[in-house]
Amino acid sequence: MGAPEYWPGHESRPRVALVGAPHDALGVRGDALMDALAARCDIVPVDARASFMRTPYVLHGISRAVAQGAELLHVANARLAPAAAIASRRFRLPLSVTVSARDVQSRTLGARLARRAVRGFDCALTADECALGILRHDMPSLASSLVPAAATRLPGPNPRQTEAVSRALRGVAPSRLVLGLVWPENRNDLRWFRDAVASQLVAGPLCLVLGAPSRREARLLLHASGMKVEFRAVHGCLDGQLLAAVAPFVDAFALPAGLRRQSGHAVTALTLALAASGVPVVSDGRAEAAILSHERNGFLVARGDERHFASTLNTLLALPAQQRHAVGQDFARYTVTEWSADPAAEVYAAHFASLVGRPRIPAELRVA
């Protein structure tokens, strides 16, 4: 047997009360991270919503976690920082938080109160380099670290979202090719795809737009006069469950570069989820270049090169269904292997162990 994972004693694994849904670090869905963390720490979940009215329920949940032996509090949703700070003072437990660029840049009252509470935390973890820079500038006394990105394992589809996808594809022939198009932050990129790229698609696929903000905006941008390709839209938040519901019906995903205007954390999480979905992804975004490796877990083209974008999609859609599926599965395996959740879990576990006074021993220093 090997040396103990912690010092002293293997039985001294940190017992962490995780406050909030596990949507941190991976953004779209945190299942893979939670599984990796479970091998390194004892997690006591405290499910809670980020609402001032929910503070008593959050405190009650934390109290139950402490009764179960929790040694420290980690806040997965920064909006719950005020409630966690109250609990930390009551139970005198170490306190850490995961933050994103949106948490530290938002000007809403809830975000301002959260930032004020976070100043008293022991450490902050973030998957966004932008957030890390802001934290160090505005809160120099707060210890902060960058969590490496990781591919997400898509959950089972939500019945409500499966029904939404079925409604959007109602009347579409089973043999019809379907192209998934992610609604970009920059509306001009959607117009660019509609006007410059879609007109060159030989196969004439149905474009299924994901994450449209509203029916009115989708109708204005997609059902414009002169449209040469048929569009359908699925409204609502683009999360892991929606991607799981859409993936079985989509032959390829198109990822316009407009997503780069979102926070790096959101772009990374969404791109990794798409690349791990088992459906080939085509993108012209520079922000995704660090994640998508051309012809290994996606297809990359030059920014704004509509001819290359269209020709790549045409070649991909012309493949037999089984061959296209095999390509997507190969891409997914590469993504999950190269972007494992283990490095992210190691960062979390090291911080948790340090907060409770039992630093982890690096793998290369452990006695075999």
Coordinates of C-alpha atoms in Angstrom, one line a residue:
M1 CA 0.0 0.0 0.0
G2 CA 1.1 3.6 -0.7
A3 CA 1.6 6.4 1.8
P4 CA -1.3 8.2 3.3
E5 CA -3.1 10.8 1.1
Y6 CA -2.8 13.4 3.9
W7 CA -0.5 14.1 6.7
P8 CA -1.1 12.9 9.4
G9 CA -3.4 9.9 8.7
H10 CA -5.5 8.9 5.7
E11 CA -8.6 9.1 7.9
S12 CA -8.2 12.9 8.1
R13 CA -9.7 13.8 4.7
P14 CA -11.2 17.3 4.7
R15 CA -15.0 17.2 5.3
V16 CA -16.4 20.1 3.2
A17 CA -19.9 21.7 3.3
L18 CA -20.5 22.7 -0.3
V19 CA -23.0 25.6 -0.3
G20 CA -24.9 25.9 -3.5
A21 CA -25.4 23.8 -6.6
P22 CA -22.2 22.3 -8.0
H23 CA -22.1 24.6 -11.1
D24 CA -18.8 26.2 -10.3
A25 CA -15.4 25.6 -12.1
L26 CA -17.1 23.8 -15.0
G27 CA -19.9 26.3 -15.4
V28 CA -22.2 24.2 -17.5
R29 CA -22.4 21.2 -15.1
G30 CA -20.2 20.2 -12.2
D31 CA -20.8 16.4 -12.1
A32 CA -17.3 15.4 -13.3
L33 CA -15.7 17.8 -10.8
M34 CA -17.8 16.5 -7.9
D35 CA -17.0 12.9 -8.7
A36 CA -13.3 13.8 -8.8
L37 CA -13.5 15.7 -5.5
A38 CA -15.4 12.8 -3.9
A39 CA -12.3 10.7 -4.3
R40 CA -10.2 13.3 -2.4
C41 CA -12.6 14.9 0.1
D42 CA -15.8 14.2 2.0
I43 CA -18.5 16.5 0.5
V44 CA -21.6 17.4 2.4
P45 CA -23.9 19.2 0.0
V46 CA -26.0 22.2 1.1
D47 CA -28.4 22.9 -1.8
A48 CA -29.5 26.6 -1.8
R49 CA -30.7 29.3 -4.1
A50 CA -28.9 32.7 -4.3
S51 CA -31.7 34.8 -2.7
F52 CA -31.8 37.1 0.3
M53 CA -35.1 35.5 1.3
R54 CA -33.4 32.1 1.4
T55 CA -30.8 33.0 3.9
P56 CA -32.5 31.3 6.9
Y57 CA -32.7 28.1 4.8
V58 CA -29.0 28.4 3.9
L59 CA -28.1 28.8 7.5
H60 CA -30.2 25.8 8.5
G61 CA -28.6 23.7 5.8
I62 CA -25.1 24.7 6.9
S63 CA -26.1 23.9 10.5
R64 CA -27.0 20.4 9.5
A65 CA -23.7 20.0 7.6
V66 CA -21.8 21.1 10.6
A67 CA -23.7 18.6 12.7
Q68 CA -22.5 15.9 10.2
G69 CA -18.9 16.9 10.9
A70 CA -18.1 19.6 8.2
E71 CA -14.8 21.2 8.9
L72 CA -15.0 24.1 6.4
L73 CA -17.4 25.9 4.2
H74 CA -17.0 26.3 0.4
V75 CA -19.5 28.5 -1.4
A76 CA -20.1 27.3 -5.0
N77 CA -22.3 30.4 -5.8
A78 CA -20.7 33.7 -4.8
R79 CA -24.2 35.2 -4.3
L80 CA -24.5 33.0 -1.2
A81 CA -21.4 34.6 0.3
P82 CA -23.2 36.8 2.9
A83 CA -25.2 33.9 4.3
A84 CA -22.0 31.7 4.4
A85 CA -20.1 34.5 6.2
I86 CA -22.8 34.6 8.9
A87 CA -22.5 30.8 9.3
S88 CA -18.7 31.0 9.4
R89 CA -18.7 33.4 12.2
R90 CA -21.3 31.4 14.1
F91 CA -19.5 28.1 13.8
R92 CA -15.9 29.5 13.4
L93 CA -15.1 27.5 10.3
P94 CA -12.7 28.3 7.4
L95 CA -14.4 29.8 4.4
S96 CA -13.7 29.7 0.7
V97 CA -15.6 30.6 -2.4
T98 CA -15.6 30.1 -6.2
V99 CA -16.1 33.3 -8.2
S100 CA -16.4 34.2 -11.9
A101 CA -15.8 37.4 -13.8
R102 CA -19.5 38.1 -13.7
D103 CA -19.5 37.9 -9.9
V104 CA -16.8 40.5 -9.5
Q105 CA -18.0 42.8 -12.4
S106 CA -21.7 42.9 -11.8
R107 CA -23.2 46.1 -10.3
T108 CA -26.4 44.6 -8.8
L109 CA -27.1 44.9 -5.1
G110 CA -26.7 41.2 -4.6
A111 CA -23.3 41.2 -6.3
R112 CA -22.0 44.2 -4.3
L113 CA -23.1 42.6 -1.0
A114 CA -21.4 39.3 -2.1
R115 CA -18.1 41.1 -2.9
R116 CA -18.2 42.8 0.5
A117 CA -18.7 39.5 2.2
V118 CA -16.0 37.7 0.1
R119 CA -13.3 40.2 1.4
G120 CA -13.4 38.3 4.7
F121 CA -13.0 34.8 3.2
D122 CA -9.9 32.8 3.6
C123 CA -9.4 32.1 -0.1
A124 CA -11.1 32.4 -3.5
L125 CA -11.0 30.0 -6.4
T126 CA -11.8 30.9 -10.0
A127 CA -11.9 29.3 -13.4
D128 CA -11.6 32.7 -15.2
E129 CA -8.3 34.5 -15.6
C130 CA -10.2 37.8 -15.8
A131 CA -11.8 37.2 -12.4
L132 CA -8.4 36.3 -10.9
G133 CA -6.9 39.6 -12.1
I134 CA -9.8 41.6 -10.7
L135 CA -9.7 39.8 -7.4
R136 CA -6.0 40.6 -7.0
H137 CA -6.6 44.2 -7.9
D138 CA -9.6 44.9 -5.7
M139 CA -9.0 42.5 -2.9
P140 CA -5.2 42.2 -2.6
S141 CA -5.4 40.6 0.9
L142 CA -7.6 37.7 -0.4
A143 CA -5.7 34.6 -1.4
S144 CA -6.9 33.5 -4.9
S145 CA -6.0 30.8 -7.3
L146 CA -6.9 29.7 -10.8
V147 CA -8.7 26.4 -11.3
P148 CA -7.9 24.7 -14.6
A149 CA -10.7 24.0 -16.9
A150 CA -12.2 20.6 -17.3
A151 CA -14.5 18.8 -19.7
T152 CA -18.0 18.3 -18.4
R153 CA -19.9 15.0 -18.5
L154 CA -23.4 15.8 -19.8
P155 CA -26.2 14.8 -17.4
G156 CA -29.4 13.1 -18.4
P157 CA -31.7 15.3 -20.4
N158 CA -34.4 17.1 -18.5
P159 CA -37.9 16.0 -19.6
R160 CA -39.1 19.6 -19.9
Q161 CA -36.1 20.5 -22.2
T162 CA -36.6 17.3 -24.2
E163 CA -40.1 18.3 -24.8
A164 CA -39.0 21.8 -25.9
V165 CA -36.6 20.2 -28.4
S166 CA -39.3 17.9 -29.7
R167 CA -41.7 20.9 -30.2
A168 CA -39.0 22.8 -32.1
L169 CA -38.4 19.8 -34.4
R170 CA -42.1 19.0 -34.9
G171 CA -42.8 18.1 -38.5
V172 CA -39.1 17.7 -39.5
A173 CA -38.4 14.5 -41.4
P174 CA -36.1 12.0 -39.6
S175 CA -33.8 12.0 -42.6
R176 CA -33.4 15.8 -42.5
L177 CA -29.9 17.0 -41.5
V178 CA -30.0 19.2 -38.4
L179 CA -27.3 21.8 -37.6
G180 CA -27.0 23.0 -34.0
L181 CA -26.3 26.8 -33.9
V182 CA -25.4 28.3 -30.5
W183 CA -26.9 31.8 -30.0
P184 CA -23.9 34.1 -29.8
E185 CA -23.5 37.1 -27.5
N186 CA -22.7 39.3 -30.5
R187 CA -25.9 39.4 -32.7
N188 CA -23.8 40.4 -35.7
D189 CA -22.2 37.0 -35.7
L190 CA -25.6 35.3 -35.9
R191 CA -26.4 37.6 -38.9
W192 CA -23.1 36.8 -40.4
F193 CA -23.8 33.0 -40.2
R194 CA -27.3 33.4 -41.5
D195 CA -26.4 35.6 -44.5
A196 CA -22.8 34.6 -45.4
V197 CA -22.5 30.9 -44.3
A198 CA -26.0 29.4 -44.4
S199 CA -26.5 30.4 -48.1
Q200 CA -23.4 28.3 -49.1
L201 CA -24.6 25.1 -47.3
V202 CA -25.2 22.5 -50.1
A203 CA -27.1 20.0 -47.9
G204 CA -29.8 22.5 -46.9
P205 CA -29.8 21.5 -43.2
L206 CA -32.4 22.7 -40.7
C207 CA -30.6 25.1 -38.3
L208 CA -31.7 24.5 -34.7
V209 CA -30.7 27.6 -32.7
L210 CA -29.9 27.0 -29.0
G211 CA -30.2 29.4 -26.2
A212 CA -32.3 32.1 -27.9
P213 CA -33.2 34.8 -25.4
S214 CA -36.8 35.3 -26.4
R215 CA -39.3 34.3 -29.1
R216 CA -39.5 37.9 -30.3
E217 CA -35.8 38.3 -30.8
A218 CA -35.5 34.9 -32.5
R219 CA -38.3 35.9 -34.9
L220 CA -36.7 39.2 -35.7
L221 CA -33.2 37.8 -36.4
L222 CA -34.1 34.4 -37.9
H223 CA -37.3 35.0 -39.8
A224 CA -36.1 37.9 -41.8
S225 CA -37.0 38.4 -45.4
G226 CA -34.7 36.7 -47.9
M227 CA -33.7 33.8 -45.6
K228 CA -32.5 30.8 -47.6
V229 CA -32.2 28.3 -44.8
E230 CA -34.9 27.1 -42.4
F231 CA -34.4 27.9 -38.8
R232 CA -36.0 26.6 -35.6
A233 CA -35.2 27.9 -32.1
V234 CA -35.0 26.4 -28.6
H235 CA -35.4 29.1 -25.9
G236 CA -34.0 29.3 -22.4
C237 CA -30.7 28.9 -20.6
L238 CA -28.0 26.9 -22.5
D239 CA -26.9 24.4 -19.9
G240 CA -25.7 20.8 -19.8
Q241 CA -29.2 19.3 -19.6
L242 CA -30.3 21.2 -22.8
L243 CA -27.2 20.0 -24.6
A244 CA -27.9 16.5 -23.6
A245 CA -31.5 16.8 -24.9
V246 CA -30.3 18.3 -28.2
A247 CA -27.3 16.1 -29.0
P248 CA -29.3 13.0 -30.2
F249 CA -31.1 15.1 -32.8
V250 CA -28.1 17.2 -34.1
D251 CA -25.6 16.2 -36.8
A252 CA -23.1 19.0 -36.1
F253 CA -22.7 22.1 -34.0
A254 CA -21.7 25.5 -35.4
L255 CA -20.0 27.8 -32.9
P256 CA -19.8 31.5 -34.2
A257 CA -17.0 33.6 -32.8
G258 CA -19.3 36.0 -31.1
L259 CA -19.1 33.9 -28.0
R260 CA -15.7 35.4 -27.2
R261 CA -17.5 38.5 -25.9
Q262 CA -18.7 36.5 -22.9
S263 CA -16.5 35.8 -20.0
G264 CA -13.7 33.4 -20.6
H265 CA -15.1 31.0 -18.0
A266 CA -18.5 30.8 -19.8
V267 CA -16.9 30.3 -23.2
T268 CA -14.5 27.6 -21.9
A269 CA -17.3 25.7 -20.1
L270 CA -19.7 25.8 -23.1
T271 CA -17.0 24.9 -25.7
L272 CA -15.8 21.9 -23.5
A273 CA -19.4 20.8 -23.1
L274 CA -20.0 20.9 -26.9
A275 CA -16.7 19.1 -27.6
A276 CA -17.6 16.3 -25.1
S277 CA -21.2 15.9 -26.4
G278 CA -20.2 13.4 -29.1
V279 CA -21.3 15.7 -31.9
P280 CA -18.6 17.4 -34.2
V281 CA -18.1 21.1 -33.6
V282 CA -17.0 23.7 -36.2
S283 CA -15.9 27.1 -34.9
D284 CA -14.1 30.2 -36.2
G285 CA -13.6 31.7 -32.8
R286 CA -10.1 32.6 -31.5
A287 CA -11.2 32.2 -27.9
E288 CA -12.0 28.5 -28.4
A289 CA -8.6 27.8 -30.1
A290 CA -7.1 26.9 -26.8
I291 CA -9.7 24.3 -26.3
L292 CA -10.5 23.0 -29.7
S293 CA -7.6 21.2 -31.4
H294 CA -8.2 21.1 -35.2
E295 CA -9.2 17.7 -36.3
R296 CA -8.7 16.2 -32.9
N297 CA -11.8 17.4 -31.0
G298 CA -13.2 19.9 -33.4
F299 CA -12.8 21.8 -36.7
L300 CA -11.3 25.3 -36.6
V301 CA -11.3 27.9 -39.4
A302 CA -10.0 31.4 -39.7
R303 CA -12.0 34.2 -38.1
G304 CA -14.7 35.4 -40.5
D305 CA -13.7 33.0 -43.3
E306 CA -17.3 32.1 -44.4
R307 CA -16.1 30.0 -47.4
H308 CA -14.0 27.7 -45.3
F309 CA -16.6 27.6 -42.5
A310 CA -19.3 26.5 -45.1
S311 CA -17.0 24.1 -46.9
T312 CA -16.1 22.4 -43.6
L313 CA -19.8 22.0 -42.7
N314 CA -20.6 20.7 -46.2
T315 CA -17.9 18.1 -46.0
L316 CA -19.0 17.0 -42.5
L317 CA -22.7 16.9 -43.3
A318 CA -21.9 14.9 -46.5
L319 CA -20.4 12.0 -44.4
P320 CA -22.6 8.9 -43.8
A321 CA -24.4 9.2 -40.4
Q322 CA -22.3 6.3 -38.8
Q323 CA -19.0 7.9 -39.9
R324 CA -20.1 11.3 -38.6
H325 CA -21.1 9.8 -35.3
A326 CA -17.7 8.0 -35.1
V327 CA -15.9 11.3 -35.7
G328 CA -17.9 12.9 -32.9
Q329 CA -17.2 10.1 -30.5
D330 CA -13.5 10.3 -31.2
F331 CA -13.5 14.0 -30.5
A332 CA -15.4 13.5 -27.3
R333 CA -12.9 10.9 -26.0
Y334 CA -10.0 13.2 -26.8
T335 CA -11.7 16.1 -25.0
V336 CA -12.5 14.1 -21.9
T337 CA -9.0 12.7 -21.8
E338 CA -7.1 15.9 -22.4
W339 CA -9.4 18.1 -20.2
S340 CA -9.8 15.8 -17.2
A341 CA -11.5 17.0 -14.0
D342 CA -8.6 15.6 -11.9
P343 CA -6.3 18.7 -12.1
A344 CA -9.3 21.0 -11.1
A345 CA -10.1 18.6 -8.3
E346 CA -6.5 18.6 -7.1
V347 CA -6.6 22.4 -6.8
Y348 CA -9.8 22.3 -4.8
A349 CA -8.6 19.5 -2.6
A350 CA -5.2 21.1 -1.9
H351 CA -7.0 24.3 -0.8
F352 CA -9.5 22.5 1.4
A353 CA -6.7 20.4 3.1
S354 CA -4.7 23.6 3.6
L355 CA -7.6 25.4 5.2
V356 CA -8.1 22.6 7.8
G357 CA -4.3 22.4 8.5
R358 CA -3.5 19.2 6.7
P359 CA -1.7 20.1 3.4
R360 CA -1.8 17.5 0.7
I361 CA 1.4 15.7 -0.2
P362 CA 2.2 16.1 -3.9
A363 CA 2.0 12.8 -5.8
E364 CA 5.7 13.0 -6.9
L365 CA 6.8 13.3 -3.2
R366 CA 4.7 10.4 -1.9
V367 CA 6.6 7.3 -0.9
A368 CA 5.7 4.3 -3.1

